[in-house]
Short mmCIF file of C-alpha atoms and ligand atoms in Angstrom, two decimals:
data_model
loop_
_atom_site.label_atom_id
_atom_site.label_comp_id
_atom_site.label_asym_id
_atom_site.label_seq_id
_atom_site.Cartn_x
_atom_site.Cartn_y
_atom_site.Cartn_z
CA UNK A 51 14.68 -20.29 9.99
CA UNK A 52 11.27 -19.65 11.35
CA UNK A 53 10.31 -15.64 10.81
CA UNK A 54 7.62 -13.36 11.80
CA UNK A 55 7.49 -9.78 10.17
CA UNK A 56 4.91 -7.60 12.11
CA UNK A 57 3.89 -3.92 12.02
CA UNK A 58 1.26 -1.54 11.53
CA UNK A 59 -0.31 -1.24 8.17
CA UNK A 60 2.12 0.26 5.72
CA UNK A 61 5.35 -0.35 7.89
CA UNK A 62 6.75 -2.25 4.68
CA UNK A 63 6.53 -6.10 5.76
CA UNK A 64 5.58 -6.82 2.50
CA UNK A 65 8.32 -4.94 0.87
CA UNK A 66 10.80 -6.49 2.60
CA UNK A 67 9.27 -9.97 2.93
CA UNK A 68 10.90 -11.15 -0.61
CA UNK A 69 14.48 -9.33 0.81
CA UNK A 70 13.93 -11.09 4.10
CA UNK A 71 13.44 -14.66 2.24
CA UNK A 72 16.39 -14.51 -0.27
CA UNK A 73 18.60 -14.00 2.71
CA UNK A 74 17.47 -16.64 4.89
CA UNK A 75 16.43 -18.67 1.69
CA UNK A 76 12.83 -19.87 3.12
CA UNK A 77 9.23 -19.21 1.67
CA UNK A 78 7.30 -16.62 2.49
CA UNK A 79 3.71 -15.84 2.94
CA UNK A 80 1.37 -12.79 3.29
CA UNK A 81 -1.93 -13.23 5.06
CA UNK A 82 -3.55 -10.61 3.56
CA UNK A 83 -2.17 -11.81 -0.18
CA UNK A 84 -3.71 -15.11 0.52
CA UNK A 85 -6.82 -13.85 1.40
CA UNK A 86 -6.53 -11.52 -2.17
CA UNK A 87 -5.97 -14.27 -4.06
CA UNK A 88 -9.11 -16.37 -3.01
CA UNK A 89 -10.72 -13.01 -3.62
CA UNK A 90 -9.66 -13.03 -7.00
CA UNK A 91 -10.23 -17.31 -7.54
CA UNK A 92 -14.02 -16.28 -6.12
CA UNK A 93 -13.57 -18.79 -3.16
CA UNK A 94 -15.86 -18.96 -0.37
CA UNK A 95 -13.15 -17.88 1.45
CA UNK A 96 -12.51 -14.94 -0.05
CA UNK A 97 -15.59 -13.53 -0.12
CA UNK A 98 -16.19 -13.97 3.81
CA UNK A 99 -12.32 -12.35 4.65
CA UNK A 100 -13.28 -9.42 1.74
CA UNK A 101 -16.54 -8.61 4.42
CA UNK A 102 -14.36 -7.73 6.74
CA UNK A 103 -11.32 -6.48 4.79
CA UNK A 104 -13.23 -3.78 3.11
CA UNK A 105 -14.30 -2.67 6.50
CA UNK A 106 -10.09 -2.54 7.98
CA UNK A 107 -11.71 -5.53 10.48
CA UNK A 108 -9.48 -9.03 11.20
CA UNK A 109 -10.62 -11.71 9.50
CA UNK A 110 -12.01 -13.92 12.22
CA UNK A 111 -9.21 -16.55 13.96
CA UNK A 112 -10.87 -19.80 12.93
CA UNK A 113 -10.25 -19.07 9.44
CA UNK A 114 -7.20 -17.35 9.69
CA UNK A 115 -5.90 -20.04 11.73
CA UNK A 116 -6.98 -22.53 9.31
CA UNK A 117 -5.41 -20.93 6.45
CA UNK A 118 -1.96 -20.07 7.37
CA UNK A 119 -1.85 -24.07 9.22
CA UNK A 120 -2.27 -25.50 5.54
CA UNK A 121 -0.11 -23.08 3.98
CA UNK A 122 2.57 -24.16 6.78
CA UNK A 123 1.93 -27.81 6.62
CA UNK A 124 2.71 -27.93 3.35
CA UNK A 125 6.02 -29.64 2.90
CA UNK A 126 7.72 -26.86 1.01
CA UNK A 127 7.38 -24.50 4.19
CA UNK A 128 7.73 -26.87 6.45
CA UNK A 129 11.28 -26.54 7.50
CA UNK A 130 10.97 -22.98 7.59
CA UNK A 131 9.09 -19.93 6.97
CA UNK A 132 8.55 -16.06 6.79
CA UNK A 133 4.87 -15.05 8.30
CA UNK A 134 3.90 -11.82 6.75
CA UNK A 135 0.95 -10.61 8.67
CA UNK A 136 0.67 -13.89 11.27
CA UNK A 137 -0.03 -13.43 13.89
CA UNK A 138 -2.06 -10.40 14.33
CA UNK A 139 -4.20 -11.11 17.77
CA UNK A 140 -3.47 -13.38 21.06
CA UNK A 141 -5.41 -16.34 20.12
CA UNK A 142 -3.39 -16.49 16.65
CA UNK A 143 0.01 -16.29 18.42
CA UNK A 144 -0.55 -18.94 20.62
CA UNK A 145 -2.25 -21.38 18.19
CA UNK A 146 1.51 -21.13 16.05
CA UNK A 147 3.25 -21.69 19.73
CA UNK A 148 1.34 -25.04 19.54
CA UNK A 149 1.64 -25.93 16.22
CA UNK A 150 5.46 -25.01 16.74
CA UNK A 151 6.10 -26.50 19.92
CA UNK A 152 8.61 -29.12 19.90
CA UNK A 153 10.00 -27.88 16.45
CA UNK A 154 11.92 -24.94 17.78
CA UNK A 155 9.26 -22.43 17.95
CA UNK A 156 10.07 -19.07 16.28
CA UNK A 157 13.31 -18.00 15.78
CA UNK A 158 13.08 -14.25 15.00
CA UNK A 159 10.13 -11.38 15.19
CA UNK A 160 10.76 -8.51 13.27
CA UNK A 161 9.03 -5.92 14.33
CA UNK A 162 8.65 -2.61 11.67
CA UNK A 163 8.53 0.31 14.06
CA UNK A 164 7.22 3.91 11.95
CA UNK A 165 4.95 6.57 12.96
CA UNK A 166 1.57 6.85 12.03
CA UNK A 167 1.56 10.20 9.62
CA UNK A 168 4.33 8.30 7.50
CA UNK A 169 2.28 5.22 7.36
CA UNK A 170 -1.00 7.32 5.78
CA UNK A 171 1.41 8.82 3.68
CA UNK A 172 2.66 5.56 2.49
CA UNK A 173 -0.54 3.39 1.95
CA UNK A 174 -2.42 6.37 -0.07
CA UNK A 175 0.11 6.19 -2.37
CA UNK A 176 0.59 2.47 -3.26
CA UNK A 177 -0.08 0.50 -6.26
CA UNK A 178 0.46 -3.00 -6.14
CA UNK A 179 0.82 -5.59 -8.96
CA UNK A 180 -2.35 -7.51 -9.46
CA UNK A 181 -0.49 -10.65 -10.49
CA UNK A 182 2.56 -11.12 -7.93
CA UNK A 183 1.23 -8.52 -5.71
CA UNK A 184 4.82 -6.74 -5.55
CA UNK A 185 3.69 -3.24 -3.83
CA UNK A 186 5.16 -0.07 -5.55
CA UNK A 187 4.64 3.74 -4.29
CA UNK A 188 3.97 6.59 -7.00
CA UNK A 189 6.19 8.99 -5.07
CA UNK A 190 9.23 6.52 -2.96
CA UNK A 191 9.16 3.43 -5.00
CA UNK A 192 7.59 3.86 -8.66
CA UNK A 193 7.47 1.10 -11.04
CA UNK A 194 10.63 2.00 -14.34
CA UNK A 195 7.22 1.79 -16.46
CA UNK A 196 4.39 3.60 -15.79
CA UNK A 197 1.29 1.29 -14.54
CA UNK A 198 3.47 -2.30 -15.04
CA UNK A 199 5.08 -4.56 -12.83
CA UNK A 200 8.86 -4.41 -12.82
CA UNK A 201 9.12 -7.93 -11.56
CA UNK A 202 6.16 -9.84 -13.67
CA UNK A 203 4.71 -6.77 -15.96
CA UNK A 204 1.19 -7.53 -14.38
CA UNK A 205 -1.96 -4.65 -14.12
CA UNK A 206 -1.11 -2.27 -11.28
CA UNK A 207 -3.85 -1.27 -9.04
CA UNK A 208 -4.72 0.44 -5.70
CA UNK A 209 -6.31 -1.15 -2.52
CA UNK A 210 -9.77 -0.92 -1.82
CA UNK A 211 -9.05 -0.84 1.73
CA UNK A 212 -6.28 2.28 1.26
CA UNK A 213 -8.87 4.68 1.62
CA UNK A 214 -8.58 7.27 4.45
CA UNK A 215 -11.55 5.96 6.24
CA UNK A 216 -10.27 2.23 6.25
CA UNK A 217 -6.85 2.95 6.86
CA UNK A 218 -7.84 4.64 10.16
CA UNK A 219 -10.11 1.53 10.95
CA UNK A 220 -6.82 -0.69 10.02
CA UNK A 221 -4.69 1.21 12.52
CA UNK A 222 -7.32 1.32 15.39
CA UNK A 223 -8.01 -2.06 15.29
CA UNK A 224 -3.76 -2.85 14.97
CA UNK A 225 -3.55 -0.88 18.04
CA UNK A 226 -6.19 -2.56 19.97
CA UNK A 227 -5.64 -6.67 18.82
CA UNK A 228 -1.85 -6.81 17.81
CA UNK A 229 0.08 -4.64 20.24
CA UNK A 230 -0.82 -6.82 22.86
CA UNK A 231 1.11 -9.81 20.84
CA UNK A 232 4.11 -7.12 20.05
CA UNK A 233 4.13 -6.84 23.96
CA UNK A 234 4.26 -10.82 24.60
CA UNK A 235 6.77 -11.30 21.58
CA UNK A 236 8.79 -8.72 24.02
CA UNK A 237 8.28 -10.48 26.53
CA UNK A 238 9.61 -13.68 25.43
CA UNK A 239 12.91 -11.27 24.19
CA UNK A 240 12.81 -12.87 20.64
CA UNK A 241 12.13 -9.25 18.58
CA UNK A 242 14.17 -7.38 16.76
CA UNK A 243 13.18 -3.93 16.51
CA UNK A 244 13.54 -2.27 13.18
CA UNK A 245 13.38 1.61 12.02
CA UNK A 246 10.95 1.12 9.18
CA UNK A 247 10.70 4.67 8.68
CA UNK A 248 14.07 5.02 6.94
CA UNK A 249 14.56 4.55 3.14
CA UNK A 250 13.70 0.64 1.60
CA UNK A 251 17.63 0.35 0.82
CA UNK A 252 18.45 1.46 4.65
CA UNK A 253 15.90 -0.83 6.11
CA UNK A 254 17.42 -3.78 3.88
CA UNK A 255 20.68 -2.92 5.15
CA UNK A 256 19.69 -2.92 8.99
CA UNK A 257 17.50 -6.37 8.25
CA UNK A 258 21.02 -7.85 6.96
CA UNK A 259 22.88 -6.79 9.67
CA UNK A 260 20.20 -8.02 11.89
CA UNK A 261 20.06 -10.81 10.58
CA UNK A 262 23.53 -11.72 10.45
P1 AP5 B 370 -2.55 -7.03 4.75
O1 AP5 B 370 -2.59 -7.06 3.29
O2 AP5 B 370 -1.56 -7.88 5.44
O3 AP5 B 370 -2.44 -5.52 5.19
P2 AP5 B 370 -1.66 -4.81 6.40
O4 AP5 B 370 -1.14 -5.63 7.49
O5 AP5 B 370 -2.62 -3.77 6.78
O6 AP5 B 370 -0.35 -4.37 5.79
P3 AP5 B 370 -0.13 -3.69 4.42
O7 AP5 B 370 -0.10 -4.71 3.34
O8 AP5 B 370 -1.12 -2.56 4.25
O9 AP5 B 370 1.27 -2.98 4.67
P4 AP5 B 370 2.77 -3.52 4.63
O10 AP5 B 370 3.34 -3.43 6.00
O11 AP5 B 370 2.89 -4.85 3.94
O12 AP5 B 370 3.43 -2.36 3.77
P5 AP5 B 370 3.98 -2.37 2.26
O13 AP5 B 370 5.27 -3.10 2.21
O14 AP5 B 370 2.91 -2.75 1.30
O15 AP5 B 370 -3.97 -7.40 5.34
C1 AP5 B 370 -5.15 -6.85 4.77
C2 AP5 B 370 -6.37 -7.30 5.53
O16 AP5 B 370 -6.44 -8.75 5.54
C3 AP5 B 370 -6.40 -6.93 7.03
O17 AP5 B 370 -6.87 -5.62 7.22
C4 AP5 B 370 -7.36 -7.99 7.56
O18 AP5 B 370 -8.68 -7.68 7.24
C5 AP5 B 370 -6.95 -9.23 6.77
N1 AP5 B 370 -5.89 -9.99 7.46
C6 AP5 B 370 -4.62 -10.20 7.00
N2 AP5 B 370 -3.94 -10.95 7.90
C7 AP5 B 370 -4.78 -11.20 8.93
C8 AP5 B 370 -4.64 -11.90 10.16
N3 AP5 B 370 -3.48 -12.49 10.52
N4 AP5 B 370 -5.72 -11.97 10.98
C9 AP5 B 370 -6.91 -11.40 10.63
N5 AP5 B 370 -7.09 -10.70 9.49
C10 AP5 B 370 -6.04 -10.60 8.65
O19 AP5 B 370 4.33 -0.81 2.10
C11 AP5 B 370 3.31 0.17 2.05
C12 AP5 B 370 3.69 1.28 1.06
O20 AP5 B 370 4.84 1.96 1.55
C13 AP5 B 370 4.08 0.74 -0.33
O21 AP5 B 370 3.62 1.66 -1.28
C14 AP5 B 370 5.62 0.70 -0.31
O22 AP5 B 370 6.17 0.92 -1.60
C15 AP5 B 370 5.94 1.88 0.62
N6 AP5 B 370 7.12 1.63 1.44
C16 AP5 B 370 7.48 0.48 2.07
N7 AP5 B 370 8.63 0.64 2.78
C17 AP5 B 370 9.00 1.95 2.59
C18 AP5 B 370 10.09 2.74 3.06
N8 AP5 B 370 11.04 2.22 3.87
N9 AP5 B 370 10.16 4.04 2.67
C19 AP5 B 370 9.21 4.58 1.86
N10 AP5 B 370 8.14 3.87 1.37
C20 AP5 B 370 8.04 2.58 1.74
#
């Protein structure tokens, strides 16, 4: 199984990426937590994507590109995958096409659809764990104990890009660069719309179904 979740910032791929891979039993991987974690190992890497992270810009293709390739040709994820965050523009879509092409290309795209006064709502008030990077929200999904990780009891902390002036950035620039890939995924009639705006347990239960 070869699976792309996409949505706006906030639409919950992340929260339902570890959901997604127990039921299809495949790894999964989140863009943006792979450029955090070079962040946090002081790469080179991370310090170019965090120029343009703190700022709600992509992270140019080349690298992303390059990234997400080596995390796919490694021979755990080779057979299958969950993209969390790839791809976000044109060029990105069509270099997995030809990195894909010949192996079955993508199976599923699962498209998080919510509206845009939900998703403010939602990314002001997440914490994520600084180890696993499991996100949490104060108010519709709070850790059992105060400022720990259920899953690994890691620091929780909040996004430096969640601010009100980045998030805007974040959903300008989503609107501009990745609807146009929404609209070829469409095209192509392999997307499975999703209401993210219901409750986490609701979505799970229409990804299931979805998913057979
Ligand atoms: P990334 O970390 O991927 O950020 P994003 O796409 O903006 O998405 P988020 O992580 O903000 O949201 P999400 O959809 O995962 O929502 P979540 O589940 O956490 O990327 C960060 C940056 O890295 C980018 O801005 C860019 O600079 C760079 N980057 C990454 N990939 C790139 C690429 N391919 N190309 C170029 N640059 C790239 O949920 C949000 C909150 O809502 C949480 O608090 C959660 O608890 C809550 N929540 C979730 N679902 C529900 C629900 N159903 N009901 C109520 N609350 C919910």
């Amino acid at each position: 199984m070869k699976i792309i979740l996409m949505g706006p910032p906030g639409s919950g791929k992340g929260t339902q990426a570890s959901f997604v891979a127990s039921l299809v039993q495949v790894n999964s991987m989140s863009s943006g937590d792979l450029f955090r974690e070079n962040l946090a190992n002081d790469t080179e890497l991370g310090k170019l994507a965090k120029t343009y992270m703190d700022q709600g810009k992509y992270v140019p293709d080349d690298v992303t590109i390059n990234m997400v390739m080596s995390w796919i040709e490694d021979s755990e994820n080779n057979g299958g995958f969950i993209l969390d965050g790839f791809p976000r523009t044109l060029s990105q879509a069509q270099a997995l096409d030809d990195r894909l092409n010949g192996v079955g290309g993508i199976d599923k795209v699962i498209l998080f659809n919510v509206p845009e006064l939900e998703l403010i709502k939602r990314l002001s008030g997440r914490i994520l764990c600084r180890k696993c990077q499991t996100p949490y929200h104060k108010e519709f999904s709070p850790p059992t104990n105060d400022g720990a990780c259920d899953k690994c009891g890691g620091d929780l902390f909040q996004r430096d890009d969640d601010s009100e002036v980045v998030v805007k950035e974040r959903l300008k620039v989503y609107r501009q660069e990745t609807d146009p890939v929404v609209e070829r995924y469409r095209g192509i009639g392999n997307i499975l719309e999703i209401d993210g705006s219901l409750p986490i347990r609701v979505v799970e239960k229409s990804l299931r179904t979805a998913l057979g």
